[in-house]
Amino acid sequence: MIDFVFKLHYALLIKSHDVSTVAVELSGALLIISVLTGLIVWWPLTGRWRQALTVKPKSGGIRCNYDLHKVFGSYTALVMLPVLFSGIYMVLPYNVVPVLELFSPVTYRYWFHSTPPTGNTQAIGMDQAVAIARQRYPAGRPHFIYGAPEPTQTYTVCQNGVDAPGSLLQRRCVVMDRYSGKILDLDDPTIGTAGEVFTQWQWPLHSGQAFGMTGRILVFLSGLACPALFITGVIRWLQKRRAHKLKAA
């Protein structure tokens, strides 16, 4: 069940990788545009913030739907925008990283490759890969292990719970050669460039992990807000359409 939900979320159950990445990227970009334009339309130029952030009590159906739409959008926008951007980044890092590199050097684990040895040398096992990562970060708890289906791909072991002074992020990833176990790269915000730290924040922001249970709850609520915004938005559009027809009649 979890695998089904993950594939639905990550690729919309589309088997073609090229098609699924474009579909997810476009939907994420359109949602970002929708949220930003919604904020512009909602912004209270008159300074009536209380009215803009609350639902008017005992209001009729039309006003109640309008208030619900603006309240759902205004309260979740600050969470929704980083969640949407990080989703685009994780689906299409090859497109996002070159833009980041205009401002700061960035390395990404897919940039690295394993070197297939001559002879019949076998790749190290996943247990060995985890052991190598834990040698680098003994306090960490293995969370994700990225395998290497292709001969030149690398192993990546990501761990949570790595407590480091001065860093909110407790997630570290170790990229290694699948044959020799040599460490090729570290996702570590305490030693990375500004661009690398920015990329390392994307998964914790997308999942809410960066801010513990509070962050996860906020991301969960922003996910629930999406269908609420769509439904109230469609209702609002139908209401205005009906009003225009009555006015023109």
PDB file of C-alpha atoms in Angstrom:
ATOM      1  CA  MET A   1       0.000   0.000   0.000  1.00  0.00           C
ATOM      2  CA  ILE A   2       2.795   2.418   0.927  1.00  0.00           C
ATOM      3  CA  ASP A   3       4.596   1.604  -2.325  1.00  0.00           C
ATOM      4  CA  PHE A   4       1.401   2.382  -4.274  1.00  0.00           C
ATOM      5  CA  VAL A   5       0.925   5.721  -2.497  1.00  0.00           C
ATOM      6  CA  PHE A   6       4.586   6.644  -3.042  1.00  0.00           C
ATOM      7  CA  LYS A   7       4.385   5.896  -6.785  1.00  0.00           C
ATOM      8  CA  LEU A   8       1.144   7.875  -7.009  1.00  0.00           C
ATOM      9  CA  HIS A   9       2.732  10.830  -5.225  1.00  0.00           C
ATOM     10  CA  TYR A  10       6.089  10.706  -6.997  1.00  0.00           C
ATOM     11  CA  ALA A  11       5.066   9.688 -10.526  1.00  0.00           C
ATOM     12  CA  LEU A  12       1.239   9.762 -10.682  1.00  0.00           C
ATOM     13  CA  LEU A  13       1.449   6.018 -11.491  1.00  0.00           C
ATOM     14  CA  ILE A  14       2.805   6.905 -14.945  1.00  0.00           C
ATOM     15  CA  LYS A  15       5.223   4.188 -16.047  1.00  0.00           C
ATOM     16  CA  SER A  16       7.266   6.386 -18.381  1.00  0.00           C
ATOM     17  CA  HIS A  17       9.832   8.252 -16.264  1.00  0.00           C
ATOM     18  CA  ASP A  18      10.136  11.098 -18.769  1.00  0.00           C
ATOM     19  CA  VAL A  19       6.371  11.634 -18.918  1.00  0.00           C
ATOM     20  CA  SER A  20       5.876  11.367 -15.143  1.00  0.00           C
ATOM     21  CA  THR A  21       8.627  13.876 -14.322  1.00  0.00           C
ATOM     22  CA  VAL A  22       7.211  16.426 -16.758  1.00  0.00           C
ATOM     23  CA  ALA A  23       3.673  15.901 -15.401  1.00  0.00           C
ATOM     24  CA  VAL A  24       4.789  16.287 -11.780  1.00  0.00           C
ATOM     25  CA  GLU A  25       6.999  19.288 -12.585  1.00  0.00           C
ATOM     26  CA  LEU A  26       4.221  21.083 -14.477  1.00  0.00           C
ATOM     27  CA  SER A  27       1.619  20.404 -11.791  1.00  0.00           C
ATOM     28  CA  GLY A  28       4.012  21.661  -9.101  1.00  0.00           C
ATOM     29  CA  ALA A  29       4.893  24.790 -11.093  1.00  0.00           C
ATOM     30  CA  LEU A  30       1.226  25.544 -11.806  1.00  0.00           C
ATOM     31  CA  LEU A  31       0.380  25.123  -8.124  1.00  0.00           C
ATOM     32  CA  ILE A  32       3.153  27.560  -7.165  1.00  0.00           C
ATOM     33  CA  ILE A  33       1.772  30.100  -9.653  1.00  0.00           C
ATOM     34  CA  SER A  34      -1.734  29.523  -8.299  1.00  0.00           C
ATOM     35  CA  VAL A  35      -0.624  30.072  -4.688  1.00  0.00           C
ATOM     36  CA  LEU A  36       1.382  33.211  -5.516  1.00  0.00           C
ATOM     37  CA  THR A  37      -1.383  34.792  -7.592  1.00  0.00           C
ATOM     38  CA  GLY A  38      -3.879  33.858  -4.885  1.00  0.00           C
ATOM     39  CA  LEU A  39      -1.758  35.682  -2.305  1.00  0.00           C
ATOM     40  CA  ILE A  40      -1.623  38.768  -4.527  1.00  0.00           C
ATOM     41  CA  VAL A  41      -5.400  38.785  -4.948  1.00  0.00           C
ATOM     42  CA  TRP A  42      -5.949  38.129  -1.206  1.00  0.00           C
ATOM     43  CA  TRP A  43      -3.448  40.698   0.145  1.00  0.00           C
ATOM     44  CA  PRO A  44      -5.452  43.256   2.197  1.00  0.00           C
ATOM     45  CA  LEU A  45      -4.358  46.603   0.748  1.00  0.00           C
ATOM     46  CA  THR A  46      -6.776  48.340   3.112  1.00  0.00           C
ATOM     47  CA  GLY A  47      -4.925  46.932   6.120  1.00  0.00           C
ATOM     48  CA  ARG A  48      -7.921  44.947   7.386  1.00  0.00           C
ATOM     49  CA  TRP A  49      -5.871  41.909   8.412  1.00  0.00           C
ATOM     50  CA  ARG A  50      -8.392  40.535  10.882  1.00  0.00           C
ATOM     51  CA  GLN A  51     -11.043  40.432   8.193  1.00  0.00           C
ATOM     52  CA  ALA A  52      -8.608  38.847   5.753  1.00  0.00           C
ATOM     53  CA  LEU A  53      -7.598  36.103   8.191  1.00  0.00           C
ATOM     54  CA  THR A  54     -10.947  35.075   9.644  1.00  0.00           C
ATOM     55  CA  VAL A  55     -14.284  33.641   8.582  1.00  0.00           C
ATOM     56  CA  LYS A  56     -17.144  36.052   9.095  1.00  0.00           C
ATOM     57  CA  PRO A  57     -19.574  34.521  11.621  1.00  0.00           C
ATOM     58  CA  LYS A  58     -23.183  33.871  10.603  1.00  0.00           C
ATOM     59  CA  SER A  59     -22.412  34.716   6.978  1.00  0.00           C
ATOM     60  CA  GLY A  60     -24.368  33.312   4.049  1.00  0.00           C
ATOM     61  CA  GLY A  61     -23.209  30.473   1.836  1.00  0.00           C
ATOM     62  CA  ILE A  62     -21.488  32.677  -0.745  1.00  0.00           C
ATOM     63  CA  ARG A  63     -19.537  34.714   1.824  1.00  0.00           C
ATOM     64  CA  CYS A  64     -18.704  31.615   3.890  1.00  0.00           C
ATOM     65  CA  ASN A  65     -17.217  29.833   0.854  1.00  0.00           C
ATOM     66  CA  TYR A  66     -15.207  32.953  -0.030  1.00  0.00           C
ATOM     67  CA  ASP A  67     -13.877  33.278   3.535  1.00  0.00           C
ATOM     68  CA  LEU A  68     -12.967  29.589   3.708  1.00  0.00           C
ATOM     69  CA  HIS A  69     -11.064  29.848   0.425  1.00  0.00           C
ATOM     70  CA  LYS A  70      -8.993  32.847   1.514  1.00  0.00           C
ATOM     71  CA  VAL A  71      -8.364  31.467   5.026  1.00  0.00           C
ATOM     72  CA  PHE A  72      -7.212  28.049   3.754  1.00  0.00           C
ATOM     73  CA  GLY A  73      -4.887  29.746   1.271  1.00  0.00           C
ATOM     74  CA  SER A  74      -3.437  32.424   3.553  1.00  0.00           C
ATOM     75  CA  TYR A  75      -2.714  30.101   6.472  1.00  0.00           C
ATOM     76  CA  THR A  76      -1.071  27.358   4.424  1.00  0.00           C
ATOM     77  CA  ALA A  77       0.803  29.359   1.754  1.00  0.00           C
ATOM     78  CA  LEU A  78       4.042  29.660   3.736  1.00  0.00           C
ATOM     79  CA  VAL A  79       4.141  25.885   4.136  1.00  0.00           C
ATOM     80  CA  MET A  80       2.811  25.013   0.690  1.00  0.00           C
ATOM     81  CA  LEU A  81       5.362  27.054  -1.307  1.00  0.00           C
ATOM     82  CA  PRO A  82       8.522  25.318   0.042  1.00  0.00           C
ATOM     83  CA  VAL A  83       6.775  21.933  -0.148  1.00  0.00           C
ATOM     84  CA  LEU A  84       5.904  22.505  -3.813  1.00  0.00           C
ATOM     85  CA  PHE A  85       9.348  23.825  -4.754  1.00  0.00           C
ATOM     86  CA  SER A  86      11.143  20.990  -2.977  1.00  0.00           C
ATOM     87  CA  GLY A  87       8.933  18.508  -4.826  1.00  0.00           C
ATOM     88  CA  ILE A  88       9.986  19.995  -8.152  1.00  0.00           C
ATOM     89  CA  TYR A  89      13.633  19.920  -7.054  1.00  0.00           C
ATOM     90  CA  MET A  90      13.524  16.246  -6.055  1.00  0.00           C
ATOM     91  CA  VAL A  91      11.848  15.189  -9.309  1.00  0.00           C
ATOM     92  CA  LEU A  92      14.072  17.275 -11.591  1.00  0.00           C
ATOM     93  CA  PRO A  93      17.352  18.081  -9.804  1.00  0.00           C
ATOM     94  CA  TYR A  94      19.157  18.224 -13.148  1.00  0.00           C
ATOM     95  CA  ASN A  95      17.109  21.293 -14.038  1.00  0.00           C
ATOM     96  CA  VAL A  96      17.194  23.043 -10.649  1.00  0.00           C
ATOM     97  CA  VAL A  97      20.852  22.535  -9.678  1.00  0.00           C
ATOM     98  CA  PRO A  98      22.304  24.439 -12.698  1.00  0.00           C
ATOM     99  CA  VAL A  99      20.253  27.470 -11.628  1.00  0.00           C
ATOM    100  CA  LEU A 100      21.550  27.194  -8.045  1.00  0.00           C
ATOM    101  CA  GLU A 101      25.104  26.929  -9.345  1.00  0.00           C
ATOM    102  CA  LEU A 102      24.787  30.470 -10.704  1.00  0.00           C
ATOM    103  CA  PHE A 103      24.896  31.597  -7.063  1.00  0.00           C
ATOM    104  CA  SER A 104      26.887  28.903  -5.240  1.00  0.00           C
ATOM    105  CA  PRO A 105      28.754  25.668  -6.092  1.00  0.00           C
ATOM    106  CA  VAL A 106      26.559  22.577  -5.713  1.00  0.00           C
ATOM    107  CA  THR A 107      27.302  18.876  -5.809  1.00  0.00           C
ATOM    108  CA  TYR A 108      24.570  16.263  -6.080  1.00  0.00           C
ATOM    109  CA  ARG A 109      24.793  12.543  -5.451  1.00  0.00           C
ATOM    110  CA  TYR A 110      23.748  11.656  -9.008  1.00  0.00           C
ATOM    111  CA  TRP A 111      26.796  13.550 -10.274  1.00  0.00           C
ATOM    112  CA  PHE A 112      29.017  10.738  -8.886  1.00  0.00           C
ATOM    113  CA  HIS A 113      29.661   7.325 -10.402  1.00  0.00           C
ATOM    114  CA  SER A 114      31.084   4.015  -9.301  1.00  0.00           C
ATOM    115  CA  THR A 115      34.115   2.684 -11.130  1.00  0.00           C
ATOM    116  CA  PRO A 116      33.505  -0.906 -12.282  1.00  0.00           C
ATOM    117  CA  PRO A 117      36.693  -2.906 -11.545  1.00  0.00           C
ATOM    118  CA  THR A 118      38.286  -5.346 -13.919  1.00  0.00           C
ATOM    119  CA  GLY A 119      37.664  -8.998 -13.253  1.00  0.00           C
ATOM    120  CA  ASN A 120      34.795 -10.513 -11.295  1.00  0.00           C
ATOM    121  CA  THR A 121      34.835  -8.214  -8.275  1.00  0.00           C
ATOM    122  CA  GLN A 122      31.346  -7.998  -6.781  1.00  0.00           C
ATOM    123  CA  ALA A 123      29.669  -4.933  -5.351  1.00  0.00           C
ATOM    124  CA  ILE A 124      29.667  -4.582  -1.584  1.00  0.00           C
ATOM    125  CA  GLY A 125      26.441  -5.515   0.188  1.00  0.00           C
ATOM    126  CA  MET A 126      23.942  -3.059   1.568  1.00  0.00           C
ATOM    127  CA  ASP A 127      24.909  -4.037   5.114  1.00  0.00           C
ATOM    128  CA  GLN A 128      28.497  -3.049   4.349  1.00  0.00           C
ATOM    129  CA  ALA A 129      27.318   0.246   2.849  1.00  0.00           C
ATOM    130  CA  VAL A 130      25.358   1.024   6.021  1.00  0.00           C
ATOM    131  CA  ALA A 131      28.374   0.096   8.165  1.00  0.00           C
ATOM    132  CA  ILE A 132      30.581   2.516   6.194  1.00  0.00           C
ATOM    133  CA  ALA A 133      28.042   5.314   6.635  1.00  0.00           C
ATOM    134  CA  ARG A 134      27.766   4.622  10.358  1.00  0.00           C
ATOM    135  CA  GLN A 135      31.528   4.795  10.713  1.00  0.00           C
ATOM    136  CA  ARG A 136      31.292   8.351   9.363  1.00  0.00           C
ATOM    137  CA  TYR A 137      28.250   9.250  11.493  1.00  0.00           C
ATOM    138  CA  PRO A 138      28.080   6.795  14.426  1.00  0.00           C
ATOM    139  CA  ALA A 139      25.088   8.506  16.069  1.00  0.00           C
ATOM    140  CA  GLY A 140      22.930   8.336  12.944  1.00  0.00           C
ATOM    141  CA  ARG A 141      20.007   5.983  12.346  1.00  0.00           C
ATOM    142  CA  PRO A 142      19.763   4.578   8.782  1.00  0.00           C
ATOM    143  CA  HIS A 143      16.645   5.983   7.146  1.00  0.00           C
ATOM    144  CA  PHE A 144      16.982   5.660   3.355  1.00  0.00           C
ATOM    145  CA  ILE A 145      19.271   3.457   1.286  1.00  0.00           C
ATOM    146  CA  TYR A 146      19.515   4.190  -2.415  1.00  0.00           C
ATOM    147  CA  GLY A 147      20.698   1.176  -4.376  1.00  0.00           C
ATOM    148  CA  ALA A 148      22.540   1.083  -7.687  1.00  0.00           C
ATOM    149  CA  PRO A 149      20.688  -0.861 -10.402  1.00  0.00           C
ATOM    150  CA  GLU A 150      23.235   0.246 -13.021  1.00  0.00           C
ATOM    151  CA  PRO A 151      26.930  -0.826 -12.827  1.00  0.00           C
ATOM    152  CA  THR A 152      28.229   2.754 -12.691  1.00  0.00           C
ATOM    153  CA  GLN A 153      25.730   4.067 -10.122  1.00  0.00           C
ATOM    154  CA  THR A 154      26.599   4.693  -6.487  1.00  0.00           C
ATOM    155  CA  TYR A 155      25.187   3.675  -3.129  1.00  0.00           C
ATOM    156  CA  THR A 156      23.751   6.422  -0.953  1.00  0.00           C
ATOM    157  CA  VAL A 157      22.956   5.843   2.708  1.00  0.00           C
ATOM    158  CA  CYS A 158      20.965   8.565   4.484  1.00  0.00           C
ATOM    159  CA  GLN A 159      20.780   8.706   8.271  1.00  0.00           C
ATOM    160  CA  ASN A 160      18.637  10.681  10.694  1.00  0.00           C
ATOM    161  CA  GLY A 161      19.449  11.740  14.231  1.00  0.00           C
ATOM    162  CA  VAL A 162      22.943  13.105  13.586  1.00  0.00           C
ATOM    163  CA  ASP A 163      23.122  15.870  16.172  1.00  0.00           C
ATOM    164  CA  ALA A 164      25.607  18.591  15.215  1.00  0.00           C
ATOM    165  CA  PRO A 165      26.148  21.890  17.059  1.00  0.00           C
ATOM    166  CA  GLY A 166      24.819  24.888  15.143  1.00  0.00           C
ATOM    167  CA  SER A 167      22.784  22.819  12.656  1.00  0.00           C
ATOM    168  CA  LEU A 168      19.023  22.244  12.682  1.00  0.00           C
ATOM    169  CA  LEU A 169      19.327  19.469  10.126  1.00  0.00           C
ATOM    170  CA  GLN A 170      20.035  16.053  11.605  1.00  0.00           C
ATOM    171  CA  ARG A 171      19.995  14.194   8.276  1.00  0.00           C
ATOM    172  CA  ARG A 172      23.255  13.151   6.623  1.00  0.00           C
ATOM    173  CA  CYS A 173      23.776  11.175   3.419  1.00  0.00           C
ATOM    174  CA  VAL A 174      26.934   9.317   2.437  1.00  0.00           C
ATOM    175  CA  VAL A 175      27.585   8.631  -1.255  1.00  0.00           C
ATOM    176  CA  MET A 176      30.017   5.787  -1.916  1.00  0.00           C
ATOM    177  CA  ASP A 177      31.462   3.665  -4.708  1.00  0.00           C
ATOM    178  CA  ARG A 178      29.401   0.469  -4.876  1.00  0.00           C
ATOM    179  CA  TYR A 179      32.510  -1.695  -5.370  1.00  0.00           C
ATOM    180  CA  SER A 180      35.219  -0.245  -3.151  1.00  0.00           C
ATOM    181  CA  GLY A 181      33.049   1.464  -0.556  1.00  0.00           C
ATOM    182  CA  LYS A 182      35.066   4.661  -0.991  1.00  0.00           C
ATOM    183  CA  ILE A 183      33.156   7.728   0.172  1.00  0.00           C
ATOM    184  CA  LEU A 184      32.643  10.058  -2.801  1.00  0.00           C
ATOM    185  CA  ASP A 185      30.445  12.778  -1.315  1.00  0.00           C
ATOM    186  CA  LEU A 186      28.718  13.847   1.904  1.00  0.00           C
ATOM    187  CA  ASP A 187      25.412  15.645   2.281  1.00  0.00           C
ATOM    188  CA  ASP A 188      26.436  17.486   5.423  1.00  0.00           C
ATOM    189  CA  PRO A 189      25.236  21.066   6.083  1.00  0.00           C
ATOM    190  CA  THR A 190      28.116  21.697   8.496  1.00  0.00           C
ATOM    191  CA  ILE A 191      30.704  21.422   5.724  1.00  0.00           C
ATOM    192  CA  GLY A 192      28.725  22.180   2.538  1.00  0.00           C
ATOM    193  CA  THR A 193      28.506  25.336   0.460  1.00  0.00           C
ATOM    194  CA  ALA A 194      25.460  27.611   0.668  1.00  0.00           C
ATOM    195  CA  GLY A 195      24.026  25.960  -2.456  1.00  0.00           C
ATOM    196  CA  GLU A 196      24.570  22.473  -1.032  1.00  0.00           C
ATOM    197  CA  VAL A 197      22.957  23.392   2.277  1.00  0.00           C
ATOM    198  CA  PHE A 198      19.975  24.742   0.338  1.00  0.00           C
ATOM    199  CA  THR A 199      19.568  21.428  -1.519  1.00  0.00           C
ATOM    200  CA  GLN A 200      20.003  19.455   1.703  1.00  0.00           C
ATOM    201  CA  TRP A 201      17.070  21.333   3.216  1.00  0.00           C
ATOM    202  CA  GLN A 202      14.679  20.289   0.450  1.00  0.00           C
ATOM    203  CA  TRP A 203      13.734  16.794   1.631  1.00  0.00           C
ATOM    204  CA  PRO A 204      13.365  17.798   5.323  1.00  0.00           C
ATOM    205  CA  LEU A 205      11.169  20.724   4.244  1.00  0.00           C
ATOM    206  CA  HIS A 206       9.122  18.593   1.855  1.00  0.00           C
ATOM    207  CA  SER A 207       8.415  15.971   4.516  1.00  0.00           C
ATOM    208  CA  GLY A 208       8.236  18.376   7.463  1.00  0.00           C
ATOM    209  CA  GLN A 209      11.037  16.406   9.109  1.00  0.00           C
ATOM    210  CA  ALA A 210      13.128  19.553   9.610  1.00  0.00           C
ATOM    211  CA  PHE A 211      10.844  20.764  12.402  1.00  0.00           C
ATOM    212  CA  GLY A 212       9.913  17.484  14.033  1.00  0.00           C
ATOM    213  CA  MET A 213       6.310  16.482  14.615  1.00  0.00           C
ATOM    214  CA  THR A 214       5.181  20.107  14.317  1.00  0.00           C
ATOM    215  CA  GLY A 215       6.620  20.285  10.805  1.00  0.00           C
ATOM    216  CA  ARG A 216       5.037  16.994   9.786  1.00  0.00           C
ATOM    217  CA  ILE A 217       1.623  18.136  11.033  1.00  0.00           C
ATOM    218  CA  LEU A 218       1.941  21.442   9.132  1.00  0.00           C
ATOM    219  CA  VAL A 219       2.836  19.615   5.898  1.00  0.00           C
ATOM    220  CA  PHE A 220      -0.072  17.214   6.476  1.00  0.00           C
ATOM    221  CA  LEU A 221      -2.490  20.111   6.972  1.00  0.00           C
ATOM    222  CA  SER A 222      -1.184  21.908   3.869  1.00  0.00           C
ATOM    223  CA  GLY A 223      -1.877  18.727   1.911  1.00  0.00           C
ATOM    224  CA  LEU A 224      -5.459  18.696   3.170  1.00  0.00           C
ATOM    225  CA  ALA A 225      -5.773  22.383   2.275  1.00  0.00           C
ATOM    226  CA  CYS A 226      -5.115  21.663  -1.424  1.00  0.00           C
ATOM    227  CA  PRO A 227      -8.423  19.873  -2.144  1.00  0.00           C
ATOM    228  CA  ALA A 228     -10.219  22.395   0.106  1.00  0.00           C
ATOM    229  CA  LEU A 229      -8.802  25.244  -1.995  1.00  0.00           C
ATOM    230  CA  PHE A 230      -9.738  23.513  -5.247  1.00  0.00           C
ATOM    231  CA  ILE A 231     -13.315  22.819  -4.126  1.00  0.00           C
ATOM    232  CA  THR A 232     -13.957  26.278  -2.672  1.00  0.00           C
ATOM    233  CA  GLY A 233     -12.232  27.841  -5.699  1.00  0.00           C
ATOM    234  CA  VAL A 234     -14.481  26.004  -8.156  1.00  0.00           C
ATOM    235  CA  ILE A 235     -17.550  26.944  -6.123  1.00  0.00           C
ATOM    236  CA  ARG A 236     -16.409  30.588  -6.082  1.00  0.00           C
ATOM    237  CA  TRP A 237     -15.875  30.518  -9.863  1.00  0.00           C
ATOM    238  CA  LEU A 238     -19.369  29.060 -10.418  1.00  0.00           C
ATOM    239  CA  GLN A 239     -20.880  31.694  -8.127  1.00  0.00           C
ATOM    240  CA  LYS A 240     -19.234  34.545 -10.045  1.00  0.00           C
ATOM    241  CA  ARG A 241     -20.168  32.969 -13.375  1.00  0.00           C
ATOM    242  CA  ARG A 242     -23.790  32.735 -12.284  1.00  0.00           C
ATOM    243  CA  ALA A 243     -23.727  36.345 -11.090  1.00  0.00           C
ATOM    244  CA  HIS A 244     -22.368  37.544 -14.459  1.00  0.00           C
ATOM    245  CA  LYS A 245     -25.099  35.671 -16.317  1.00  0.00           C
ATOM    246  CA  LEU A 246     -27.804  37.201 -14.114  1.00  0.00           C
ATOM    247  CA  LYS A 247     -26.308  40.644 -14.623  1.00  0.00           C
ATOM    248  CA  ALA A 248     -26.200  40.212 -18.386  1.00  0.00           C
ATOM    249  CA  ALA A 249     -29.782  38.904 -18.539  1.00  0.00           C
TER     250      ALA A 249
END
